[in-house]
């Protein structure tokens, strides 16, 4: 029987880690091991894990990273430490639904499948479920009944972020070959989405599999990377990578549509980060030109012009 490892990167969130950890322990198809990488600056999470280890039959492997590794390198170390044939990644502020492994692991009987995932439930920082927001999220990322099953293109599934940031199951050997540290080097704060891109590029012949069920919860945590870092580079790094890809090959309609839909956010983020050359190129690209004379397009042009003048004055 194939082994399944669940890996959990954690950082200073013992209360949420406890919820996440019990969601992994209480799976209807229990994991063979749970591996935790702790970047915390206190020992609260360590004490929590040590207390739970003594009460459950599942092997829980815990490592305190001193000094902290950071998100991408922490997850990479967990990939290396996991011994299962399949690996499920879940962040410490999120959690798995009870049927998650029972639903995802069997789809790997099809040898073409490299990664499997379901829908995400949106929960508040306090744990309140928002079903309308959940439906909106999954519809936006094309996780609906119409898309259920084997996906035609793993690359398109990765680009449009149909593959969620976590709560998925992936073939261990292939995940380790790709690595999260490589995703972090290329994508920075967008390393979760970047991992799916690199997996698709490394194994273009493989497939992603979507299960039309709520299998994981995504928490709108006040301590998430997107909310806690003023210099978050996720939008710019991710858009920039896909944009460069589209300049080298003829992108599919799905990829071109994604670039048009996300150009505005990327331009604004690049301007805020001082990446003015990127911002200008994207502003005038075919993915945004049609918006130049719109109110939003004019605002973005003005912000970019103001940032450029400010830089010239400083120099």
mmCIF file of C-alpha atoms in Angstrom:
data_model
loop_
_atom_site.group_PDB
_atom_site.id
_atom_site.type_symbol
_atom_site.label_atom_id
_atom_site.label_comp_id
_atom_site.label_asym_id
_atom_site.label_seq_id
_atom_site.Cartn_x
_atom_site.Cartn_y
_atom_site.Cartn_z
ATOM 1 C CA UNK A 1 0.000 0.000 0.000
ATOM 2 C CA UNK A 2 1.298 3.442 -0.938
ATOM 3 C CA UNK A 3 2.382 5.733 1.903
ATOM 4 C CA UNK A 4 1.116 9.281 2.356
ATOM 5 C CA UNK A 5 2.994 12.048 4.147
ATOM 6 C CA UNK A 6 1.415 15.314 5.239
ATOM 7 C CA UNK A 7 3.858 18.211 5.578
ATOM 8 C CA UNK A 8 3.117 21.344 7.621
ATOM 9 C CA UNK A 9 5.321 24.454 7.645
ATOM 10 C CA UNK A 10 4.610 26.605 10.705
ATOM 11 C CA UNK A 11 5.604 29.983 12.128
ATOM 12 C CA UNK A 12 4.429 31.476 15.426
ATOM 13 C CA UNK A 13 0.818 30.264 15.143
ATOM 14 C CA UNK A 14 0.396 27.515 17.768
ATOM 15 C CA UNK A 15 -3.390 28.010 18.075
ATOM 16 C CA UNK A 16 -3.932 27.595 14.346
ATOM 17 C CA UNK A 17 -1.303 24.856 14.097
ATOM 18 C CA UNK A 18 -3.280 22.810 16.612
ATOM 19 C CA UNK A 19 -6.424 23.041 14.448
ATOM 20 C CA UNK A 20 -4.442 22.156 11.341
ATOM 21 C CA UNK A 21 -2.671 19.235 12.998
ATOM 22 C CA UNK A 22 -5.866 17.668 14.339
ATOM 23 C CA UNK A 23 -7.461 17.995 10.878
ATOM 24 C CA UNK A 24 -4.593 15.867 9.555
ATOM 25 C CA UNK A 25 -4.803 13.318 12.371
ATOM 26 C CA UNK A 26 -8.586 12.945 11.990
ATOM 27 C CA UNK A 27 -8.539 12.034 8.307
ATOM 28 C CA UNK A 28 -10.807 9.140 7.344
ATOM 29 C CA UNK A 29 -7.824 7.818 5.391
ATOM 30 C CA UNK A 30 -5.121 8.519 7.931
ATOM 31 C CA UNK A 31 -1.670 9.653 6.780
ATOM 32 C CA UNK A 32 1.306 7.404 7.401
ATOM 33 C CA UNK A 33 3.284 10.301 8.819
ATOM 34 C CA UNK A 34 3.026 14.022 9.522
ATOM 35 C CA UNK A 35 6.170 16.108 9.161
ATOM 36 C CA UNK A 36 6.332 19.579 10.727
ATOM 37 C CA UNK A 37 8.942 22.250 10.054
ATOM 38 C CA UNK A 38 8.857 24.987 12.699
ATOM 39 C CA UNK A 39 10.297 28.446 11.986
ATOM 40 C CA UNK A 40 8.814 29.866 15.204
ATOM 41 C CA UNK A 41 10.686 32.240 17.471
ATOM 42 C CA UNK A 42 9.099 30.724 20.610
ATOM 43 C CA UNK A 43 8.736 27.139 21.908
ATOM 44 C CA UNK A 44 4.920 27.188 22.144
ATOM 45 C CA UNK A 45 4.436 25.216 18.932
ATOM 46 C CA UNK A 46 7.104 22.709 19.959
ATOM 47 C CA UNK A 47 5.356 22.069 23.275
ATOM 48 C CA UNK A 48 2.025 21.676 21.473
ATOM 49 C CA UNK A 49 3.369 19.102 19.023
ATOM 50 C CA UNK A 50 5.215 17.153 21.723
ATOM 51 C CA UNK A 51 1.983 16.911 23.739
ATOM 52 C CA UNK A 52 -0.036 15.627 20.779
ATOM 53 C CA UNK A 53 2.660 13.131 19.722
ATOM 54 C CA UNK A 54 2.102 11.171 22.906
ATOM 55 C CA UNK A 55 -1.636 10.755 22.313
ATOM 56 C CA UNK A 56 -1.925 9.575 18.684
ATOM 57 C CA UNK A 57 -0.760 6.453 16.793
ATOM 58 C CA UNK A 58 0.398 8.403 13.729
ATOM 59 C CA UNK A 59 4.106 9.133 13.467
ATOM 60 C CA UNK A 60 4.697 12.877 13.827
ATOM 61 C CA UNK A 61 8.156 14.136 12.922
ATOM 62 C CA UNK A 62 9.001 17.592 14.235
ATOM 63 C CA UNK A 63 11.960 19.824 13.431
ATOM 64 C CA UNK A 64 12.689 23.244 14.904
ATOM 65 C CA UNK A 65 14.541 25.324 12.328
ATOM 66 C CA UNK A 66 17.286 27.380 13.978
ATOM 67 C CA UNK A 67 17.749 29.830 12.415
ATOM 68 C CA UNK A 68 14.356 29.988 10.627
ATOM 69 C CA UNK A 69 14.479 28.871 7.009
ATOM 70 C CA UNK A 70 11.665 31.006 5.567
ATOM 71 C CA UNK A 71 8.596 29.673 3.789
ATOM 72 C CA UNK A 72 10.128 28.318 0.589
ATOM 73 C CA UNK A 73 13.150 26.653 2.171
ATOM 74 C CA UNK A 74 11.105 25.308 5.076
ATOM 75 C CA UNK A 75 8.721 23.545 2.697
ATOM 76 C CA UNK A 76 11.657 22.299 0.645
ATOM 77 C CA UNK A 77 13.195 20.736 3.752
ATOM 78 C CA UNK A 78 9.859 19.068 4.522
ATOM 79 C CA UNK A 79 9.670 17.619 1.005
ATOM 80 C CA UNK A 80 13.118 16.113 1.506
ATOM 81 C CA UNK A 81 12.222 14.701 4.941
ATOM 82 C CA UNK A 82 8.916 13.106 3.885
ATOM 83 C CA UNK A 83 9.113 9.361 3.204
ATOM 84 C CA UNK A 84 5.690 8.828 1.620
ATOM 85 C CA UNK A 85 4.936 7.999 -2.005
ATOM 86 C CA UNK A 86 2.520 10.930 -1.999
ATOM 87 C CA UNK A 87 2.810 14.233 -0.173
ATOM 88 C CA UNK A 88 0.027 16.516 1.003
ATOM 89 C CA UNK A 89 1.034 20.101 1.803
ATOM 90 C CA UNK A 90 -1.095 22.096 4.235
ATOM 91 C CA UNK A 91 -0.085 25.431 5.790
ATOM 92 C CA UNK A 92 -0.411 25.862 9.539
ATOM 93 C CA UNK A 93 -3.211 28.451 9.301
ATOM 94 C CA UNK A 94 -5.297 26.272 6.968
ATOM 95 C CA UNK A 95 -6.751 22.810 7.504
ATOM 96 C CA UNK A 96 -7.939 19.673 5.704
ATOM 97 C CA UNK A 97 -11.521 18.463 5.554
ATOM 98 C CA UNK A 98 -11.958 14.922 6.984
ATOM 99 C CA UNK A 99 -12.353 13.219 3.578
ATOM 100 C CA UNK A 100 -9.420 14.984 1.894
ATOM 101 C CA UNK A 101 -6.948 12.097 1.671
ATOM 102 C CA UNK A 102 -9.692 9.512 1.111
ATOM 103 C CA UNK A 103 -10.824 11.426 -1.973
ATOM 104 C CA UNK A 104 -7.478 12.514 -3.408
ATOM 105 C CA UNK A 105 -5.169 9.530 -2.973
ATOM 106 C CA UNK A 106 -7.203 7.025 -5.093
ATOM 107 C CA UNK A 107 -7.032 9.208 -8.239
ATOM 108 C CA UNK A 108 -3.322 8.387 -8.495
ATOM 109 C CA UNK A 109 -4.310 4.928 -9.694
ATOM 110 C CA UNK A 110 -4.255 6.720 -13.040
ATOM 111 C CA UNK A 111 -0.480 6.870 -13.723
ATOM 112 C CA UNK A 112 -0.882 10.150 -15.633
ATOM 113 C CA UNK A 113 -1.882 12.061 -12.490
ATOM 114 C CA UNK A 114 0.878 14.029 -10.752
ATOM 115 C CA UNK A 115 -1.249 16.301 -8.539
ATOM 116 C CA UNK A 116 -4.803 16.137 -7.164
ATOM 117 C CA UNK A 117 -6.868 18.799 -5.426
ATOM 118 C CA UNK A 118 -10.394 19.831 -4.524
ATOM 119 C CA UNK A 119 -12.240 23.026 -3.689
ATOM 120 C CA UNK A 120 -11.250 25.371 -0.874
ATOM 121 C CA UNK A 121 -13.536 26.668 1.848
ATOM 122 C CA UNK A 122 -12.939 30.276 2.896
ATOM 123 C CA UNK A 123 -12.818 30.798 6.665
ATOM 124 C CA UNK A 124 -12.159 33.959 8.664
ATOM 125 C CA UNK A 125 -9.229 34.361 11.012
ATOM 126 C CA UNK A 126 -11.593 33.332 13.807
ATOM 127 C CA UNK A 127 -12.762 30.237 11.910
ATOM 128 C CA UNK A 128 -16.133 31.369 10.516
ATOM 129 C CA UNK A 129 -16.982 29.706 7.202
ATOM 130 C CA UNK A 130 -18.109 32.000 4.379
ATOM 131 C CA UNK A 131 -19.825 29.787 1.792
ATOM 132 C CA UNK A 132 -20.591 32.628 -0.626
ATOM 133 C CA UNK A 133 -16.944 33.682 -0.651
ATOM 134 C CA UNK A 134 -15.993 30.024 -1.034
ATOM 135 C CA UNK A 135 -18.225 29.607 -4.091
ATOM 136 C CA UNK A 136 -16.908 32.830 -5.605
ATOM 137 C CA UNK A 137 -13.289 31.796 -5.055
ATOM 138 C CA UNK A 138 -13.676 28.357 -6.596
ATOM 139 C CA UNK A 139 -15.650 29.696 -9.547
ATOM 140 C CA UNK A 140 -12.968 32.318 -10.198
ATOM 141 C CA UNK A 141 -10.276 29.625 -10.207
ATOM 142 C CA UNK A 142 -12.365 27.240 -12.321
ATOM 143 C CA UNK A 143 -13.002 24.690 -9.646
ATOM 144 C CA UNK A 144 -16.592 23.853 -10.521
ATOM 145 C CA UNK A 145 -18.564 20.775 -11.520
ATOM 146 C CA UNK A 146 -17.907 21.533 -15.193
ATOM 147 C CA UNK A 147 -14.148 21.221 -14.673
ATOM 148 C CA UNK A 148 -14.214 18.066 -12.515
ATOM 149 C CA UNK A 149 -11.824 15.253 -13.367
ATOM 150 C CA UNK A 150 -8.622 15.024 -15.377
ATOM 151 C CA UNK A 151 -7.498 18.427 -16.673
ATOM 152 C CA UNK A 152 -6.473 18.871 -20.306
ATOM 153 C CA UNK A 153 -3.354 20.937 -19.579
ATOM 154 C CA UNK A 154 -1.454 20.885 -16.301
ATOM 155 C CA UNK A 155 0.313 24.107 -17.309
ATOM 156 C CA UNK A 156 -2.962 25.971 -17.806
ATOM 157 C CA UNK A 157 -4.268 24.572 -14.505
ATOM 158 C CA UNK A 158 -1.151 25.953 -12.832
ATOM 159 C CA UNK A 159 -1.175 29.365 -14.553
ATOM 160 C CA UNK A 160 -4.795 30.197 -13.732
ATOM 161 C CA UNK A 161 -4.193 28.864 -10.195
ATOM 162 C CA UNK A 162 -6.827 26.194 -10.484
ATOM 163 C CA UNK A 163 -4.221 24.215 -8.540
ATOM 164 C CA UNK A 164 -4.629 25.716 -5.038
ATOM 165 C CA UNK A 165 -1.789 27.094 -2.933
ATOM 166 C CA UNK A 166 -1.981 24.083 -0.598
ATOM 167 C CA UNK A 167 -4.298 21.264 0.450
ATOM 168 C CA UNK A 168 -3.276 19.234 -2.601
ATOM 169 C CA UNK A 169 -1.651 15.800 -2.903
ATOM 170 C CA UNK A 170 1.334 15.374 -5.229
ATOM 171 C CA UNK A 171 3.592 12.509 -6.246
ATOM 172 C CA UNK A 172 6.545 12.710 -3.884
ATOM 173 C CA UNK A 173 9.336 11.827 -6.305
ATOM 174 C CA UNK A 174 8.276 14.479 -8.801
ATOM 175 C CA UNK A 175 7.667 17.115 -6.122
ATOM 176 C CA UNK A 176 11.148 16.553 -4.705
ATOM 177 C CA UNK A 177 12.712 16.835 -8.152
ATOM 178 C CA UNK A 178 11.073 20.225 -8.695
ATOM 179 C CA UNK A 179 11.642 21.492 -5.146
ATOM 180 C CA UNK A 180 10.189 24.472 -3.319
ATOM 181 C CA UNK A 181 13.490 26.297 -2.963
ATOM 182 C CA UNK A 182 13.601 26.658 -6.749
ATOM 183 C CA UNK A 183 10.065 28.046 -6.715
ATOM 184 C CA UNK A 184 11.054 30.549 -4.028
ATOM 185 C CA UNK A 185 14.141 31.704 -5.931
ATOM 186 C CA UNK A 186 12.065 32.395 -9.040
ATOM 187 C CA UNK A 187 8.743 33.517 -7.588
ATOM 188 C CA UNK A 188 9.509 34.870 -4.122
ATOM 189 C CA UNK A 189 6.300 35.247 -2.116
ATOM 190 C CA UNK A 190 4.384 33.504 -4.917
ATOM 191 C CA UNK A 191 6.340 30.271 -4.414
ATOM 192 C CA UNK A 192 3.169 28.194 -3.838
ATOM 193 C CA UNK A 193 1.773 29.116 -7.249
ATOM 194 C CA UNK A 194 5.272 28.973 -8.689
ATOM 195 C CA UNK A 195 5.730 25.387 -7.526
ATOM 196 C CA UNK A 196 2.729 24.320 -9.627
ATOM 197 C CA UNK A 197 4.192 26.145 -12.641
ATOM 198 C CA UNK A 198 7.575 24.445 -12.287
ATOM 199 C CA UNK A 199 5.896 21.068 -11.803
ATOM 200 C CA UNK A 200 3.950 21.604 -15.033
ATOM 201 C CA UNK A 201 7.065 22.676 -16.933
ATOM 202 C CA UNK A 202 9.089 19.723 -15.657
ATOM 203 C CA UNK A 203 6.362 17.138 -16.365
ATOM 204 C CA UNK A 204 4.229 18.516 -19.234
ATOM 205 C CA UNK A 205 3.018 15.028 -20.113
ATOM 206 C CA UNK A 206 1.451 14.561 -16.673
ATOM 207 C CA UNK A 207 -2.029 15.644 -15.585
ATOM 208 C CA UNK A 208 -3.734 17.499 -12.773
ATOM 209 C CA UNK A 209 -6.950 16.070 -11.320
ATOM 210 C CA UNK A 210 -9.708 18.215 -9.828
ATOM 211 C CA UNK A 211 -12.256 16.735 -7.399
ATOM 212 C CA UNK A 212 -15.483 18.724 -7.112
ATOM 213 C CA UNK A 213 -15.661 18.614 -3.310
ATOM 214 C CA UNK A 214 -14.554 20.899 -0.510
ATOM 215 C CA UNK A 215 -11.364 19.210 0.676
ATOM 216 C CA UNK A 216 -9.401 22.011 2.357
ATOM 217 C CA UNK A 217 -10.011 25.309 4.125
ATOM 218 C CA UNK A 218 -8.174 28.526 3.307
ATOM 219 C CA UNK A 219 -8.024 30.877 6.264
ATOM 220 C CA UNK A 220 -7.950 34.649 5.816
ATOM 221 C CA UNK A 221 -5.287 34.887 8.497
ATOM 222 C CA UNK A 222 -4.106 38.272 9.727
ATOM 223 C CA UNK A 223 -0.590 36.810 9.778
ATOM 224 C CA UNK A 224 -0.508 35.548 6.204
ATOM 225 C CA UNK A 225 2.332 36.602 3.916
ATOM 226 C CA UNK A 226 -0.017 38.572 1.677
ATOM 227 C CA UNK A 227 -1.398 40.556 4.617
ATOM 228 C CA UNK A 228 1.700 40.998 6.750
ATOM 229 C CA UNK A 229 4.353 42.064 4.238
ATOM 230 C CA UNK A 230 4.156 45.588 2.803
ATOM 231 C CA UNK A 231 6.725 44.628 0.150
ATOM 232 C CA UNK A 232 4.914 41.465 -0.937
ATOM 233 C CA UNK A 233 6.161 40.555 -4.414
ATOM 234 C CA UNK A 234 3.798 37.698 -5.214
ATOM 235 C CA UNK A 235 1.731 39.469 -7.886
ATOM 236 C CA UNK A 236 4.711 40.963 -9.724
ATOM 237 C CA UNK A 237 6.943 37.885 -9.673
ATOM 238 C CA UNK A 238 4.188 35.540 -10.772
ATOM 239 C CA UNK A 239 2.820 37.811 -13.503
ATOM 240 C CA UNK A 240 6.343 38.563 -14.722
ATOM 241 C CA UNK A 241 7.164 34.884 -15.113
ATOM 242 C CA UNK A 242 4.009 34.136 -17.098
ATOM 243 C CA UNK A 243 4.494 37.301 -19.167
ATOM 244 C CA UNK A 244 8.045 36.228 -20.115
ATOM 245 C CA UNK A 245 6.753 32.772 -21.007
ATOM 246 C CA UNK A 246 4.161 34.352 -23.320
ATOM 247 C CA UNK A 247 6.864 36.339 -25.138
ATOM 248 C CA UNK A 248 8.738 33.154 -26.045
ATOM 249 C CA UNK A 249 5.896 30.908 -27.223
ATOM 250 C CA UNK A 250 2.404 31.348 -28.570
ATOM 251 C CA UNK A 251 0.324 31.177 -25.377
ATOM 252 C CA UNK A 252 -3.034 29.428 -25.279
ATOM 253 C CA UNK A 253 -6.250 31.431 -25.048
ATOM 254 C CA UNK A 254 -6.486 30.509 -21.371
ATOM 255 C CA UNK A 255 -3.050 31.941 -20.619
ATOM 256 C CA UNK A 256 -3.689 35.102 -22.672
ATOM 257 C CA UNK A 257 -6.994 35.600 -20.851
ATOM 258 C CA UNK A 258 -5.208 35.245 -17.514
ATOM 259 C CA UNK A 259 -2.609 37.839 -18.501
ATOM 260 C CA UNK A 260 -5.323 40.326 -19.515
ATOM 261 C CA UNK A 261 -7.265 39.773 -16.302
ATOM 262 C CA UNK A 262 -4.224 40.186 -14.048
ATOM 263 C CA UNK A 263 -2.233 42.891 -15.821
ATOM 264 C CA UNK A 264 -3.829 45.762 -13.883
ATOM 265 C CA UNK A 265 -2.967 44.326 -10.453
ATOM 266 C CA UNK A 266 0.578 43.463 -11.546
ATOM 267 C CA UNK A 267 1.197 46.965 -12.941
ATOM 268 C CA UNK A 268 0.047 48.620 -9.734
ATOM 269 C CA UNK A 269 2.104 46.260 -7.580
ATOM 270 C CA UNK A 270 5.217 46.735 -9.735
ATOM 271 C CA UNK A 271 4.864 50.519 -9.463
ATOM 272 C CA UNK A 272 4.569 50.311 -5.673
ATOM 273 C CA UNK A 273 7.677 48.121 -5.495
ATOM 274 C CA UNK A 274 9.694 50.485 -7.680
ATOM 275 C CA UNK A 275 9.860 48.067 -10.602
ATOM 276 C CA UNK A 276 9.091 50.906 -12.994
ATOM 277 C CA UNK A 277 10.577 49.335 -16.119
ATOM 278 C CA UNK A 278 8.387 46.247 -15.685
ATOM 279 C CA UNK A 279 5.379 48.422 -14.918
ATOM 280 C CA UNK A 280 5.862 50.449 -18.095
ATOM 281 C CA UNK A 281 6.340 47.373 -20.273
ATOM 282 C CA UNK A 282 3.215 45.706 -18.908
ATOM 283 C CA UNK A 283 1.221 48.937 -19.114
ATOM 284 C CA UNK A 284 1.893 49.197 -22.866
ATOM 285 C CA UNK A 285 1.641 45.457 -23.589
ATOM 286 C CA UNK A 286 -1.175 43.930 -25.596
ATOM 287 C CA UNK A 287 -2.589 42.591 -22.353
ATOM 288 C CA UNK A 288 -3.290 46.080 -21.021
ATOM 289 C CA UNK A 289 -3.286 48.512 -23.980
ATOM 290 C CA UNK A 290 -7.029 48.209 -24.404
ATOM 291 C CA UNK A 291 -7.431 49.612 -20.883
ATOM 292 C CA UNK A 292 -5.130 52.629 -21.271
ATOM 293 C CA UNK A 293 -7.936 55.156 -21.743
ATOM 294 C CA UNK A 294 -10.203 53.632 -19.109
ATOM 295 C CA UNK A 295 -10.412 55.348 -15.683
ATOM 296 C CA UNK A 296 -8.303 52.579 -14.150
ATOM 297 C CA UNK A 297 -5.775 52.705 -16.975
ATOM 298 C CA UNK A 298 -5.386 56.457 -16.611
ATOM 299 C CA UNK A 299 -4.901 56.111 -12.857
ATOM 300 C CA UNK A 300 -2.209 53.487 -13.350
ATOM 301 C CA UNK A 301 -0.478 55.644 -15.970
ATOM 302 C CA UNK A 302 -0.541 58.644 -13.626
ATOM 303 C CA UNK A 303 0.842 56.613 -10.699
ATOM 304 C CA UNK A 304 3.649 55.299 -12.878
ATOM 305 C CA UNK A 305 4.470 58.784 -14.208
ATOM 306 C CA UNK A 306 4.510 60.220 -10.698
ATOM 307 C CA UNK A 307 6.775 57.408 -9.434
ATOM 308 C CA UNK A 308 9.134 57.913 -12.393
ATOM 309 C CA UNK A 309 9.404 61.667 -11.802
ATOM 310 C CA UNK A 310 9.994 61.092 -8.089
ATOM 311 C CA UNK A 311 12.837 58.690 -8.865
ATOM 312 C CA UNK A 312 14.420 61.186 -11.271
ATOM 313 C CA UNK A 313 14.268 63.937 -8.635
ATOM 314 C CA UNK A 314 15.882 61.686 -6.041
ATOM 315 C CA UNK A 315 18.672 60.764 -8.439
#
